[in-house]
Coordinates of C-alpha atoms and ligand atoms in Angstrom, one line a residue:
L1 CA 0.0 0.0 0.0
R2 CA 1.3 3.5 -0.9
L3 CA -0.4 6.1 1.2
L4 CA -0.4 9.9 1.0
L5 CA -1.9 11.5 4.2
I6 CA -3.2 15.1 4.2
H7 CA -4.6 16.5 7.4
A8 CA -7.3 18.7 5.9
K9 CA -9.2 21.6 7.4
R10 CA -11.8 20.9 4.7
F11 CA -12.1 18.0 2.3
S12 CA -15.1 17.4 0.0
Y13 CA -15.4 15.1 -3.1
K14 CA -18.1 14.2 -5.6
A15 CA -18.1 11.1 -7.9
R16 CA -18.4 12.1 -11.5
E17 CA -18.2 9.1 -13.9
P18 CA -17.0 5.5 -13.9
A19 CA -13.3 5.0 -14.3
V20 CA -13.3 1.1 -14.5
K21 CA -15.6 -1.5 -16.0
E22 CA -17.3 -2.3 -12.7
P23 CA -17.2 0.7 -10.4
E24 CA -18.4 0.3 -6.8
S25 CA -22.1 0.8 -6.4
L26 CA -22.8 4.3 -4.9
S27 CA -25.2 2.8 -2.4
E28 CA -22.2 1.2 -0.5
A29 CA -19.8 4.1 -0.6
S30 CA -21.3 7.6 -0.7
A31 CA -21.1 9.5 -4.0
T32 CA -20.3 12.7 -2.2
G33 CA -18.6 13.6 1.0
D34 CA -17.9 16.9 2.9
F35 CA -15.6 16.9 5.9
E36 CA -13.9 19.3 8.3
N37 CA -10.7 18.3 10.3
A38 CA -10.3 15.1 8.2
L39 CA -7.3 12.9 7.8
V40 CA -7.5 12.1 4.0
V41 CA -5.6 8.9 3.1
F42 CA -5.0 8.7 -0.6
S43 CA -4.5 5.0 -1.0
T44 CA -2.9 3.0 -3.8
V45 CA -3.0 -0.8 -3.5
E46 CA 0.1 -2.5 -5.0
Q47 CA 0.6 -5.9 -6.4
G48 CA 1.2 -8.4 -3.5
D49 CA -0.8 -6.3 -1.0
D50 CA -3.1 -8.5 1.2
E51 CA -5.0 -8.5 4.5
S52 CA -1.7 -8.5 6.5
V53 CA -0.6 -5.3 4.7
A54 CA -4.0 -3.7 5.4
E55 CA -3.6 -4.7 9.1
R56 CA -0.2 -3.1 9.4
A57 CA -1.4 0.0 7.5
A58 CA -4.3 0.4 9.9
S59 CA -1.9 0.3 12.9
E60 CA 0.3 3.0 11.3
I61 CA -2.7 5.3 10.4
Y62 CA -4.2 4.7 13.9
E63 CA -0.9 6.0 15.4
T64 CA -0.9 9.1 13.2
A65 CA -4.6 9.7 13.9
S66 CA -4.0 9.5 17.7
N67 CA -1.6 12.4 17.3
L68 CA -3.6 14.5 14.9
K69 CA -7.1 13.8 16.3
P70 CA -9.1 14.2 13.1
S71 CA -12.9 14.0 13.3
T72 CA -12.9 11.5 10.3
V73 CA -10.4 9.4 8.4
V74 CA -11.3 9.3 4.7
V75 CA -9.9 6.3 2.8
Y76 CA -9.7 7.6 -0.8
P77 CA -8.9 5.1 -3.5
Y78 CA -6.2 6.6 -5.7
A79 CA -4.4 4.8 -8.5
H80 CA -1.6 7.3 -9.0
L81 CA 1.0 6.6 -6.2
S82 CA 2.6 3.5 -7.7
S83 CA 3.5 1.9 -11.0
E84 CA 2.8 -1.7 -9.7
L85 CA -1.0 -1.4 -9.3
A86 CA -3.0 -4.4 -7.9
P87 CA -5.9 -5.2 -10.2
P88 CA -9.2 -3.5 -9.3
T89 CA -10.9 -6.5 -7.7
V90 CA -8.0 -7.1 -5.3
A91 CA -7.6 -3.4 -4.7
M92 CA -11.3 -3.0 -3.8
D93 CA -11.0 -5.9 -1.3
V94 CA -7.8 -4.6 0.4
L95 CA -9.3 -1.1 0.7
R96 CA -12.5 -2.4 2.3
K97 CA -10.4 -4.4 4.8
F98 CA -8.2 -1.4 5.5
A99 CA -11.2 0.8 6.2
D100 CA -12.8 -1.9 8.4
K101 CA -9.6 -2.4 10.4
L102 CA -9.4 1.4 11.1
R103 CA -13.0 1.2 12.3
E104 CA -12.1 -1.7 14.6
R105 CA -9.6 0.7 16.2
G106 CA -12.4 3.1 17.1
L107 CA -11.9 5.6 14.3
R108 CA -14.7 7.2 12.4
V109 CA -14.0 6.2 8.8
E110 CA -15.5 7.2 5.5
R111 CA -14.5 5.4 2.3
A112 CA -14.8 7.3 -1.1
P113 CA -16.3 5.1 -3.9
F114 CA -13.9 2.9 -5.8
G115 CA -13.5 3.1 -9.6
W116 CA -14.9 6.6 -10.1
Y117 CA -13.5 9.8 -11.5
K118 CA -14.1 12.3 -8.7
E119 CA -13.8 16.0 -8.2
F120 CA -12.5 17.2 -4.9
V121 CA -11.7 20.2 -2.8
L122 CA -8.8 19.9 -0.4
E123 CA -7.7 22.5 2.2
C124 CA -4.5 21.4 4.0
Y125 CA -3.8 22.8 7.5
G126 CA -0.1 23.2 6.7
H127 CA 1.2 22.3 10.2
P128 CA 4.4 20.2 10.2
L129 CA 2.6 16.9 10.3
S130 CA -0.2 17.8 7.8
E131 CA 1.5 16.0 4.8
L132 CA 2.9 12.5 5.3
S133 CA 3.5 9.5 3.0
K134 CA 3.8 5.8 4.0
T135 CA 4.7 2.6 2.1
I136 CA 3.5 -0.6 3.6
R137 CA 4.6 -3.8 1.8
K138 CA 4.6 -7.5 2.4
Ligands
A3T1 C1 -9.1 8.5 -11.6 C2 -8.8 9.3 -10.4 O1 -9.4 10.5 -10.5 C3 -9.4 8.6 -9.2 N1 -9.0 9.3 -7.9 C4 -8.8 7.2 -9.1 O2 -7.6 7.0 -8.8 N2 -9.7 6.2 -9.4 C5 -9.2 4.9 -9.5 C6 -9.5 4.1 -8.1 O3 -10.8 4.6 -7.6 C7 -9.7 2.7 -8.6 N3 -8.5 1.9 -8.5 C8 -8.1 1.0 -9.5 N4 -7.0 0.3 -9.2 C9 -6.6 0.8 -7.9 C10 -5.6 0.5 -7.1 N5 -4.6 -0.4 -7.4 N6 -5.5 1.2 -5.9 C11 -6.4 2.1 -5.6 N7 -7.4 2.5 -6.4 C12 -7.5 1.8 -7.6 O4 -10.1 2.8 -9.9 C13 -10.0 4.1 -10.5 C14 -9.4 4.0 -11.8 O5 -8.1 3.6 -11.7

């Protein structure tokens, strides 16, 4: 998993149109979201990533969230942080597991819909820990 974390004063997104053959249904993940004090986690699933990687990533994000105290953690599927992408079906599964494991740790988590082009507005706080990147691999 390749993660880009932005601690955002404001983050909002809106799904526009499908970007893969079978985009996630918008009943499962909400088509729009609007958050204040959010930890946005742009997440790229790489080849070889599995549940154990999702588990370790959840522990790392929990640690960061304990410091930053965001009101919400937004897991945002993002296919641009690696050149070794996992296929969509695997990526969808790993991101669902990642979000669930964050919830298991008591965090409020929203997951943006998978497989969609999305517009978004992102307002970064700009404090020293407001931009971080993490790589978690098998
Ligand atoms: C397009 C851009 O604006 C948008 N934000 C986007 O990236 N959409 C991605 C992810 O939602 C998802 N997706 C596909 N493969 C992956 C993967 N390996 N890891 C994460 N997401 C993936 O499928 C879409 C097209 O690649």
